[in-house]
Short mmCIF file of C-alpha atoms and ligand atoms in Angstrom, two decimals:
data_model
loop_
_atom_site.label_atom_id
_atom_site.label_comp_id
_atom_site.label_asym_id
_atom_site.label_seq_id
_atom_site.Cartn_x
_atom_site.Cartn_y
_atom_site.Cartn_z
CA MET A 1 -83.48 42.55 -90.21
CA THR A 2 -79.96 42.57 -91.60
CA THR A 3 -77.29 44.78 -90.11
CA MET A 4 -74.17 46.73 -91.39
CA ILE A 5 -71.41 44.22 -91.77
CA ASP A 6 -68.76 46.55 -90.23
CA ASP A 7 -70.77 46.74 -87.06
CA PRO A 8 -68.76 44.26 -84.72
CA THR A 9 -71.44 44.35 -82.07
CA ALA A 10 -74.19 43.17 -84.45
CA THR A 11 -76.03 40.46 -82.87
CA LEU A 12 -75.24 37.03 -84.59
CA ASN A 13 -78.74 36.27 -85.71
CA GLN A 14 -79.12 39.67 -87.23
CA LEU A 15 -76.60 38.95 -89.65
CA ASN A 16 -77.32 37.75 -93.25
CA PRO A 17 -75.16 35.06 -94.91
CA GLU A 18 -73.13 37.64 -96.98
CA ALA A 19 -72.53 39.70 -93.66
CA LEU A 20 -71.40 36.58 -91.84
CA SER A 21 -68.97 35.54 -94.54
CA SER A 22 -67.63 38.89 -94.73
CA ARG A 23 -67.13 39.21 -91.03
CA GLU A 24 -65.62 35.67 -91.07
CA ARG A 25 -62.75 36.83 -93.46
CA GLU A 26 -62.09 39.77 -91.30
CA LEU A 27 -61.74 37.77 -88.21
CA ASN A 28 -59.63 34.98 -89.96
CA ILE A 29 -57.22 37.74 -91.17
CA GLN A 30 -56.91 38.96 -87.52
CA TYR A 31 -56.58 35.27 -86.31
CA GLN A 32 -53.75 34.49 -89.00
CA GLN A 33 -51.99 37.70 -87.75
CA PHE A 34 -52.00 36.27 -84.20
CA ARG A 35 -50.63 33.01 -85.52
CA LEU A 36 -47.65 34.95 -87.33
CA ASP A 37 -47.05 36.77 -83.82
CA ASN A 38 -45.66 33.32 -82.36
CA LEU A 39 -47.42 33.88 -79.15
CA SER A 40 -47.10 31.51 -76.00
CA LEU A 41 -49.55 32.68 -73.50
CA ASP A 42 -51.38 30.83 -70.74
CA LEU A 43 -54.69 31.50 -69.22
CA THR A 44 -54.95 28.01 -67.56
CA ARG A 45 -53.17 28.79 -64.32
CA GLY A 46 -55.08 29.72 -61.26
CA LYS A 47 -51.98 30.77 -59.56
CA PRO A 48 -50.70 34.00 -57.86
CA SER A 49 -48.60 35.89 -59.95
CA PRO A 50 -44.87 36.61 -58.91
CA SER A 51 -45.67 40.03 -57.73
CA GLN A 52 -48.59 38.51 -55.42
CA LEU A 53 -46.20 36.05 -54.05
CA ALA A 54 -43.49 38.77 -53.40
CA LEU A 55 -46.19 40.26 -50.90
CA SER A 56 -45.30 37.54 -48.63
CA ASN A 57 -41.51 37.72 -48.64
CA GLY A 58 -41.79 38.96 -45.07
CA LEU A 59 -42.52 35.44 -43.86
CA ASP A 60 -38.88 34.65 -43.97
CA GLU A 61 -38.08 37.40 -41.55
CA VAL A 62 -40.34 36.51 -38.74
CA ALA A 63 -40.54 33.77 -35.79
CA SER A 64 -36.71 33.25 -35.50
CA ASP A 65 -37.35 32.17 -31.89
CA PHE A 66 -39.47 29.10 -33.03
CA ILE A 67 -41.40 29.27 -29.55
CA ALA A 68 -45.25 29.44 -29.72
CA ASN A 69 -47.42 31.33 -27.14
CA ASP A 70 -47.73 28.32 -24.95
CA GLY A 71 -44.05 27.47 -25.02
CA THR A 72 -44.11 24.71 -27.79
CA ASP A 73 -40.99 24.51 -29.64
CA THR A 74 -42.31 24.44 -33.12
CA ARG A 75 -39.28 22.75 -34.47
CA ASN A 76 -40.14 19.61 -32.82
CA TYR A 77 -42.74 16.65 -33.30
CA GLY A 78 -46.43 16.94 -31.85
CA GLY A 79 -49.38 19.06 -31.76
CA LEU A 80 -51.86 17.21 -33.98
CA ASP A 81 -54.32 20.15 -33.76
CA GLY A 82 -51.76 22.62 -34.87
CA LEU A 83 -50.64 25.63 -32.94
CA SER A 84 -53.40 27.25 -30.93
CA GLU A 85 -52.64 30.59 -32.50
CA ALA A 86 -52.78 29.10 -35.85
CA ARG A 87 -56.28 27.50 -35.15
CA GLN A 88 -57.45 30.78 -33.99
CA LEU A 89 -56.43 32.22 -37.54
CA GLY A 90 -58.14 29.44 -39.29
CA ALA A 91 -61.31 30.25 -37.04
CA ASP A 92 -61.15 33.80 -37.95
CA LEU A 93 -60.96 32.93 -41.74
CA LEU A 94 -63.90 30.44 -41.57
CA GLY A 95 -65.90 31.98 -39.01
CA VAL A 96 -65.96 29.35 -36.31
CA ASN A 97 -64.67 28.85 -32.82
CA PRO A 98 -61.01 27.87 -32.49
CA GLU A 99 -61.99 24.50 -30.94
CA GLU A 100 -63.77 23.80 -34.35
CA VAL A 101 -60.65 24.06 -36.27
CA ILE A 102 -57.66 21.95 -37.07
CA ALA A 103 -54.51 23.66 -38.45
CA GLY A 104 -52.77 21.16 -40.87
CA GLY A 105 -50.17 21.04 -43.36
CA ASN A 106 -49.64 22.67 -46.79
CA SER A 107 -52.73 21.70 -48.69
CA SER A 108 -56.44 21.90 -47.98
CA LEU A 109 -57.07 19.64 -50.96
CA THR A 110 -55.25 16.88 -49.10
CA LEU A 111 -57.55 17.35 -46.15
CA MET A 112 -60.65 17.09 -48.38
CA TYR A 113 -59.24 13.81 -50.04
CA LEU A 114 -58.44 12.39 -46.46
CA TYR A 115 -61.90 13.40 -45.17
CA LEU A 116 -63.70 11.70 -48.12
CA LEU A 117 -61.40 8.69 -48.04
CA ASN A 118 -62.12 8.09 -44.35
CA ALA A 119 -65.96 8.53 -44.82
CA TRP A 120 -65.46 5.88 -47.71
CA HIS A 121 -63.56 3.61 -45.67
CA TYR A 122 -64.79 4.06 -42.01
CA GLY A 123 -68.08 6.15 -42.52
CA PRO A 124 -68.41 9.85 -41.89
CA PRO A 125 -67.92 11.21 -38.59
CA GLY A 126 -70.57 10.24 -36.03
CA THR A 127 -71.59 6.99 -38.06
CA THR A 128 -70.34 3.37 -38.21
CA THR A 129 -71.41 2.71 -41.74
CA PRO A 130 -68.64 3.22 -44.43
CA TRP A 131 -69.94 4.66 -47.64
CA ARG A 132 -68.43 1.87 -49.59
CA GLU A 133 -70.72 -0.60 -47.68
CA ALA A 134 -74.01 1.59 -47.91
CA GLY A 135 -74.90 0.71 -51.51
CA PRO A 136 -74.53 3.14 -54.49
CA ALA A 137 -72.81 6.36 -53.56
CA ARG A 138 -73.62 9.63 -55.44
CA PHE A 139 -72.37 13.21 -54.89
CA LEU A 140 -74.00 16.43 -55.82
CA CYS A 141 -71.83 18.52 -58.03
CA PRO A 142 -72.73 22.10 -58.74
CA VAL A 143 -71.44 22.85 -62.27
CA PRO A 144 -69.25 24.40 -63.61
CA GLY A 145 -67.13 23.61 -60.53
CA TYR A 146 -63.62 22.78 -59.51
CA ASP A 147 -61.90 19.95 -61.39
CA ARG A 148 -59.86 18.63 -58.47
CA HIS A 149 -63.02 18.18 -56.28
CA PHE A 150 -64.45 16.14 -59.16
CA ARG A 151 -61.04 14.17 -59.44
CA ILE A 152 -61.32 12.93 -55.70
CA LEU A 153 -64.78 11.64 -56.34
CA GLU A 154 -63.73 9.85 -59.46
CA ASP A 155 -60.69 8.33 -57.71
CA LEU A 156 -63.02 7.03 -54.92
CA GLY A 157 -65.55 5.65 -57.55
CA ILE A 158 -68.35 7.93 -56.20
CA GLU A 159 -70.77 8.79 -59.05
CA MET A 160 -71.34 12.51 -59.73
CA VAL A 161 -74.52 14.21 -60.33
CA ASN A 162 -74.58 17.68 -61.85
CA VAL A 163 -76.75 20.42 -60.24
CA ALA A 164 -76.83 23.79 -61.91
CA MET A 165 -74.90 26.56 -60.51
CA GLU A 166 -76.86 29.81 -60.37
CA LEU A 167 -75.72 33.47 -59.48
CA ASP A 168 -76.48 32.92 -55.84
CA GLY A 169 -75.24 29.25 -55.40
CA PRO A 170 -76.22 25.85 -56.46
CA ASN A 171 -79.75 25.56 -57.80
CA MET A 172 -81.39 24.67 -54.35
CA ASP A 173 -84.59 23.19 -55.99
CA GLN A 174 -82.44 20.59 -57.74
CA VAL A 175 -80.41 19.89 -54.56
CA GLU A 176 -83.48 19.51 -52.47
CA GLU A 177 -85.17 17.26 -54.94
CA GLN A 178 -82.18 14.97 -55.37
CA ILE A 179 -81.71 14.62 -51.50
CA GLU A 180 -85.41 13.86 -50.98
CA ASN A 181 -85.65 11.39 -53.71
CA ASP A 182 -82.39 9.72 -53.64
CA ASP A 183 -81.01 8.10 -50.55
CA SER A 184 -77.78 7.35 -52.12
CA ILE A 185 -76.66 10.97 -52.32
CA ARG A 186 -73.70 11.20 -49.81
CA GLY A 187 -72.79 14.74 -50.11
CA ILE A 188 -72.42 17.94 -51.89
CA TRP A 189 -69.38 20.21 -52.97
CA CYS A 190 -69.76 23.83 -52.26
CA VAL A 191 -67.26 26.67 -52.74
CA PRO A 192 -69.65 29.26 -51.08
CA LYS A 193 -67.42 32.59 -51.73
CA TYR A 194 -66.19 33.09 -55.25
CA SER A 195 -66.84 29.66 -56.58
CA ASN A 196 -64.39 28.09 -58.78
CA PRO A 197 -64.80 28.94 -61.81
CA GLY A 198 -67.86 31.40 -61.81
CA GLY A 199 -66.97 33.48 -58.80
CA GLN A 200 -70.51 33.36 -57.25
CA VAL A 201 -71.02 34.03 -53.71
CA TYR A 202 -73.79 32.03 -52.06
CA SER A 203 -76.72 34.12 -50.81
CA ASP A 204 -77.91 33.87 -47.21
CA ALA A 205 -80.99 32.05 -48.51
CA THR A 206 -78.91 29.30 -50.03
CA ILE A 207 -76.89 28.79 -47.01
CA ASP A 208 -79.95 28.51 -44.95
CA ARG A 209 -81.54 26.00 -47.28
CA LEU A 210 -78.28 23.93 -47.36
CA ALA A 211 -78.30 23.86 -43.45
CA ARG A 212 -82.16 22.98 -43.26
CA LEU A 213 -81.89 20.49 -45.82
CA SER A 214 -78.83 18.80 -44.27
CA LYS A 215 -80.91 18.28 -41.06
CA SER A 216 -83.62 16.08 -42.85
CA SER A 217 -81.05 14.29 -45.17
CA ASN A 218 -79.92 10.78 -44.62
CA PRO A 219 -77.57 10.01 -41.80
CA LEU A 220 -74.60 9.56 -44.33
CA PHE A 221 -74.90 12.85 -46.10
CA ARG A 222 -72.22 15.54 -45.74
CA VAL A 223 -71.83 19.15 -47.04
CA MET A 224 -68.00 19.68 -48.25
CA CYS A 225 -67.76 23.22 -48.02
CA ASP A 226 -64.46 24.45 -49.45
CA ASN A 227 -63.98 28.03 -48.50
CA ALA A 228 -60.80 28.56 -50.51
CA TYR A 229 -61.62 32.31 -51.31
CA ALA A 230 -62.96 33.39 -47.94
CA VAL A 231 -60.95 36.79 -47.92
CA HIS A 232 -60.14 37.10 -51.62
CA ASP A 233 -62.28 40.27 -52.32
CA LEU A 234 -61.31 42.78 -55.19
CA ASP A 235 -62.99 45.75 -53.31
CA ASP A 236 -63.86 46.91 -49.81
CA ASP A 237 -67.75 46.59 -50.31
CA CYS A 238 -67.92 43.01 -51.53
CA PRO A 239 -70.69 40.99 -50.54
CA ASP A 240 -70.33 39.13 -47.27
CA LEU A 241 -71.00 35.45 -46.86
CA ALA A 242 -73.24 34.35 -44.23
CA ASN A 243 -71.69 32.49 -41.34
CA VAL A 244 -72.01 28.98 -42.63
CA MET A 245 -71.35 27.14 -39.27
CA ASP A 246 -73.93 29.45 -37.34
CA ALA A 247 -76.54 28.56 -40.07
CA PHE A 248 -75.99 24.74 -39.58
CA ARG A 249 -76.03 25.13 -35.78
CA LEU A 250 -79.23 27.19 -36.10
CA HIS A 251 -80.74 24.22 -37.90
CA GLY A 252 -79.13 21.53 -35.62
CA SER A 253 -77.20 20.16 -38.64
CA GLU A 254 -73.78 21.12 -37.64
CA ASP A 255 -72.53 17.58 -37.67
CA LYS A 256 -73.39 17.31 -41.48
CA LEU A 257 -70.98 20.22 -42.20
CA VAL A 258 -67.28 20.12 -42.88
CA MET A 259 -65.33 23.22 -44.04
CA PHE A 260 -61.87 23.74 -45.46
CA GLY A 261 -59.69 26.71 -46.11
CA SER A 262 -56.03 27.43 -46.46
CA THR A 263 -53.72 30.30 -46.82
CA SER A 264 -52.51 29.00 -50.29
CA LYS A 265 -53.74 32.06 -52.11
CA ILE A 266 -53.08 34.38 -49.10
CA THR A 267 -49.31 33.88 -48.72
CA ARG A 268 -47.76 31.00 -50.61
CA ALA A 269 -49.53 28.50 -52.87
CA GLY A 270 -48.91 25.14 -51.45
CA ALA A 271 -46.54 26.33 -48.73
CA GLY A 272 -48.75 27.76 -45.89
CA ILE A 273 -51.39 26.24 -43.48
CA SER A 274 -54.45 24.48 -44.35
CA PHE A 275 -57.66 24.20 -42.22
CA ILE A 276 -60.30 21.67 -41.57
CA SER A 277 -63.28 22.84 -39.49
CA GLY A 278 -66.33 20.96 -38.25
CA SER A 279 -68.26 20.20 -35.02
CA ARG A 280 -66.58 18.54 -32.17
CA LYS A 281 -67.86 15.29 -33.18
CA THR A 282 -66.48 15.67 -36.71
CA LEU A 283 -63.05 16.73 -35.70
CA HIS A 284 -62.85 14.10 -32.81
CA HIS A 285 -63.58 11.42 -35.50
CA PHE A 286 -61.03 12.94 -37.99
CA LYS A 287 -58.30 13.14 -35.54
CA GLU A 288 -58.62 9.37 -34.76
CA ARG A 289 -57.47 8.95 -38.32
CA MET A 290 -55.01 11.75 -38.42
CA GLN A 291 -52.89 10.18 -35.58
CA VAL A 292 -52.41 7.37 -37.84
CA PHE A 293 -51.02 9.16 -40.58
CA THR A 294 -49.04 12.07 -38.96
CA ILE A 295 -47.26 13.04 -35.85
CA GLY A 296 -48.24 16.53 -36.42
CA PRO A 297 -48.17 19.44 -38.85
CA ASP A 298 -45.41 21.84 -39.75
CA LYS A 299 -45.62 24.21 -36.97
CA VAL A 300 -42.54 26.33 -37.91
CA THR A 301 -44.66 27.52 -40.97
CA GLN A 302 -47.77 27.93 -38.92
CA LEU A 303 -45.97 30.09 -36.28
CA ARG A 304 -44.38 32.19 -39.19
CA HIS A 305 -47.84 32.67 -40.76
CA VAL A 306 -49.37 33.86 -37.51
CA ARG A 307 -46.45 36.34 -36.69
CA PHE A 308 -46.65 37.60 -40.38
CA LEU A 309 -50.41 37.84 -40.79
CA ARG A 310 -51.36 38.47 -37.13
CA ASP A 311 -55.00 38.15 -37.20
CA LEU A 312 -58.07 38.75 -39.47
CA GLU A 313 -57.44 42.41 -39.68
CA GLY A 314 -53.88 41.63 -40.64
CA ILE A 315 -55.25 39.21 -43.32
CA LYS A 316 -57.61 41.75 -44.65
CA ASP A 317 -54.89 44.41 -44.98
CA HIS A 318 -52.73 41.82 -46.80
CA MET A 319 -55.49 40.82 -49.26
CA ARG A 320 -56.10 44.62 -50.20
CA LYS A 321 -52.46 44.41 -51.54
CA HIS A 322 -53.50 41.41 -53.55
CA ALA A 323 -56.55 43.18 -54.78
CA GLN A 324 -54.44 46.12 -55.97
CA ILE A 325 -52.58 43.82 -58.31
CA LEU A 326 -55.68 41.59 -59.23
CA LYS A 327 -58.34 44.21 -59.77
CA PRO A 328 -56.73 45.81 -62.84
CA LYS A 329 -56.27 42.31 -64.42
CA PHE A 330 -60.15 41.36 -63.72
CA ASN A 331 -61.05 44.77 -65.28
CA LEU A 332 -59.06 44.36 -68.23
CA VAL A 333 -60.69 40.95 -69.06
CA GLN A 334 -64.23 42.35 -68.35
CA ASP A 335 -63.49 45.52 -70.52
CA HIS A 336 -62.38 43.40 -73.49
CA LEU A 337 -65.46 40.97 -73.02
CA SER A 338 -67.85 43.59 -72.89
CA ASN A 339 -66.61 45.78 -75.47
CA GLU A 340 -66.26 43.09 -77.97
CA LEU A 341 -69.02 40.53 -76.95
CA GLU A 342 -71.62 42.21 -75.09
CA GLY A 343 -75.04 42.10 -76.88
CA ALA A 344 -73.26 40.08 -79.66
CA GLY A 345 -75.21 36.81 -79.10
CA MET A 346 -71.92 34.92 -78.94
CA GLY A 347 -71.80 33.89 -75.24
CA GLU A 348 -71.94 35.03 -71.67
CA TRP A 349 -69.61 35.22 -68.79
CA THR A 350 -69.61 35.88 -64.92
CA LYS A 351 -68.49 39.23 -63.40
CA PRO A 352 -66.81 38.19 -60.14
CA ARG A 353 -65.89 40.43 -57.40
CA GLY A 354 -63.16 38.42 -56.06
CA GLY A 355 -61.60 35.01 -56.22
CA TYR A 356 -59.38 33.65 -59.08
CA PHE A 357 -61.45 32.94 -62.03
CA LEU A 358 -64.43 33.84 -64.28
CA SER A 359 -66.43 31.55 -66.22
CA PHE A 360 -67.33 31.97 -69.83
CA ASN A 361 -70.19 30.13 -71.71
CA SER A 362 -70.11 30.09 -75.32
CA LEU A 363 -72.70 29.12 -77.62
CA PRO A 364 -73.62 25.35 -77.38
CA GLY A 365 -71.01 23.10 -78.92
CA LEU A 366 -68.48 25.53 -79.16
CA ALA A 367 -66.17 25.43 -76.14
CA SER A 368 -63.88 22.89 -77.56
CA LYS A 369 -63.56 24.57 -80.91
CA ILE A 370 -62.63 28.07 -79.04
CA VAL A 371 -60.00 26.24 -76.92
CA ALA A 372 -58.50 24.60 -80.00
CA LEU A 373 -58.40 27.93 -82.02
CA ALA A 374 -56.80 29.77 -79.11
CA ALA A 375 -54.16 26.95 -78.97
CA GLY A 376 -53.53 27.21 -82.72
CA ALA A 377 -52.91 31.00 -81.88
CA GLY A 378 -50.58 30.34 -79.04
CA VAL A 379 -53.00 30.88 -76.05
CA LYS A 380 -53.42 28.10 -73.84
CA LEU A 381 -56.92 27.77 -72.16
CA THR A 382 -58.12 25.35 -69.64
CA PRO A 383 -59.45 22.17 -71.63
CA ALA A 384 -63.02 22.42 -72.39
CA GLY A 385 -65.07 20.09 -70.20
CA SER A 386 -62.54 20.30 -67.17
CA THR A 387 -65.12 22.28 -65.15
CA PHE A 388 -67.42 19.38 -65.15
CA PRO A 389 -67.48 15.79 -63.64
CA TYR A 390 -65.76 13.16 -65.86
CA ARG A 391 -64.56 16.23 -68.12
CA ARG A 392 -67.98 16.03 -69.74
CA ASP A 393 -69.72 19.24 -70.53
CA PRO A 394 -72.95 18.11 -71.92
CA ASP A 395 -73.51 21.33 -73.86
CA ASP A 396 -69.77 22.06 -74.61
CA ILE A 397 -70.04 25.63 -73.60
CA ASN A 398 -68.00 26.26 -70.56
CA ILE A 399 -64.41 27.70 -70.40
CA ARG A 400 -62.80 28.65 -67.28
CA LEU A 401 -60.66 31.84 -67.48
CA ALA A 402 -57.73 32.55 -65.04
CA PRO A 403 -56.47 36.09 -65.13
CA THR A 404 -54.14 36.25 -62.13
CA PHE A 405 -50.93 34.84 -63.40
CA PRO A 406 -50.06 36.53 -66.45
CA ASP A 407 -48.81 40.21 -66.34
CA LEU A 408 -51.23 42.81 -67.66
CA HIS A 409 -49.40 42.92 -71.14
CA GLU A 410 -49.67 39.29 -71.63
CA LEU A 411 -53.22 39.07 -70.28
CA ASP A 412 -54.21 41.83 -72.70
CA LYS A 413 -52.86 39.87 -75.72
CA ALA A 414 -54.38 36.58 -74.50
CA ILE A 415 -57.91 38.06 -74.13
CA LYS A 416 -57.73 39.66 -77.47
CA VAL A 417 -56.94 36.33 -79.04
CA PHE A 418 -59.73 34.69 -76.91
CA VAL A 419 -62.18 37.30 -77.99
CA VAL A 420 -61.44 36.80 -81.66
CA CYS A 421 -61.58 32.95 -81.30
CA VAL A 422 -65.06 33.37 -79.68
CA GLN A 423 -66.21 35.43 -82.60
CA LEU A 424 -64.64 33.33 -85.27
CA ALA A 425 -66.15 30.06 -83.89
CA SER A 426 -69.64 31.61 -83.44
CA ILE A 427 -69.63 33.07 -86.94
CA ARG A 428 -68.39 29.87 -88.43
CA GLN A 429 -71.19 27.90 -86.72
CA ALA A 430 -73.84 30.50 -87.72
CA LEU A 431 -72.46 29.89 -91.38
CA THR A 432 -73.20 26.25 -91.31
CA LYS A 433 -76.86 26.77 -90.34
C1 LIG B 501 -61.64 25.77 -54.74
C2 LIG B 501 -60.33 25.57 -54.32
N1 LIG B 501 -60.08 24.78 -53.38
C3 LIG B 501 -58.93 24.43 -53.12
C4 LIG B 501 -57.64 24.58 -53.82
C5 LIG B 501 -56.43 24.25 -53.43
O1 LIG B 501 -56.14 24.63 -52.15
P1 LIG B 501 -54.79 24.07 -51.38
O2 LIG B 501 -53.69 24.88 -51.98
O3 LIG B 501 -54.99 24.67 -49.93
O4 LIG B 501 -54.76 22.65 -51.54
C6 LIG B 501 -57.89 25.58 -54.95
C7 LIG B 501 -56.78 25.91 -55.78
O5 LIG B 501 -57.09 26.32 -56.89
C8 LIG B 501 -59.12 26.11 -55.37
O6 LIG B 501 -59.65 26.77 -56.38
#
């Protein structure tokens, strides 16, 4: 069946060669017009926008006395675990007890790196076998995923094994099969709420299966659970994440879990509090290393944060203000994608209810072409492949879109260009068949 050539929603494989050529010419005219506009737009940055950052300007007006609840002078050295009120905040954020949290410095990514480095060098908490001495070391990486997680493993020389990311978390059949059949699997990366980049929230069943399989996994296996977007909902009725620590406790596998979080996308990016959470055994072991590399975290910043955010309710109120800024941006992107690409057979994308990103899958072989086309029209996209270990997307399909930083006007222009690039690349590919 052929379709009218001026129907932009015509499914790609319904168009005959003449219709495809005609559509290609139309799209190319639009594309060349964008090039003449001399755009300079950036959709790569998963950063808060200036108006989001301004929501936390009040941080500078609190805690002028510097004295914490227990009398600690936050301006001085000490307090390896962080202030007890900061640990409470982290406990609320991650759904654990305060004694299961250490409140650290400005970056959770640093804590993740240090945890893995220590496991590599000394063995994960509760063991005395360093990963580096236990033969080949492999790690499960749900894909697409967060490039910086992959970069840490690459740095340590740990081999990465892709597992598919589904709508409710990693494909648990693949995860179970890998762990059952390969004793060299040392861990798995998880971003359980609003995964980077797809924005998926792990289902209760996924968390339960992770906790259960951790119990029977080899003693050197650990779940790296990065809950960076724990409170980053766009609406009040967003899906809840099951309590991860409780699930692991239920199955007796809490020593296999280590969780992370931070205030980076709550207050100031890279200028707040980071958290590491785990069982007593896990934290005790980690602290043995911490006392070698630090005398204590920046407690002045911790106290300011606690006074500013107060508690979980305070954090939720604050996050509603972020949502007011972010929701129109996510809606705008979804509107353009669904108006121009829904049912067109040119790709599919996620529809996150929170977090910082969405994930677009083009037709196979086209992601890098789309990124290059967009660059040619002045729109920077995250390089194709960066959401995969070793920057190798085997099908060259995935593109991470980050709508948070640009203002609405810029975002509108950038997404229009993106859509035309997807259409142009898809039609050109169809013409070569
Ligand atoms: C999943 C995830 N984890 C961690 C981070 C960085 O966290 P931090 O600023 O606490 O190092 C990011 C930043 O984009 C992220 O997307």
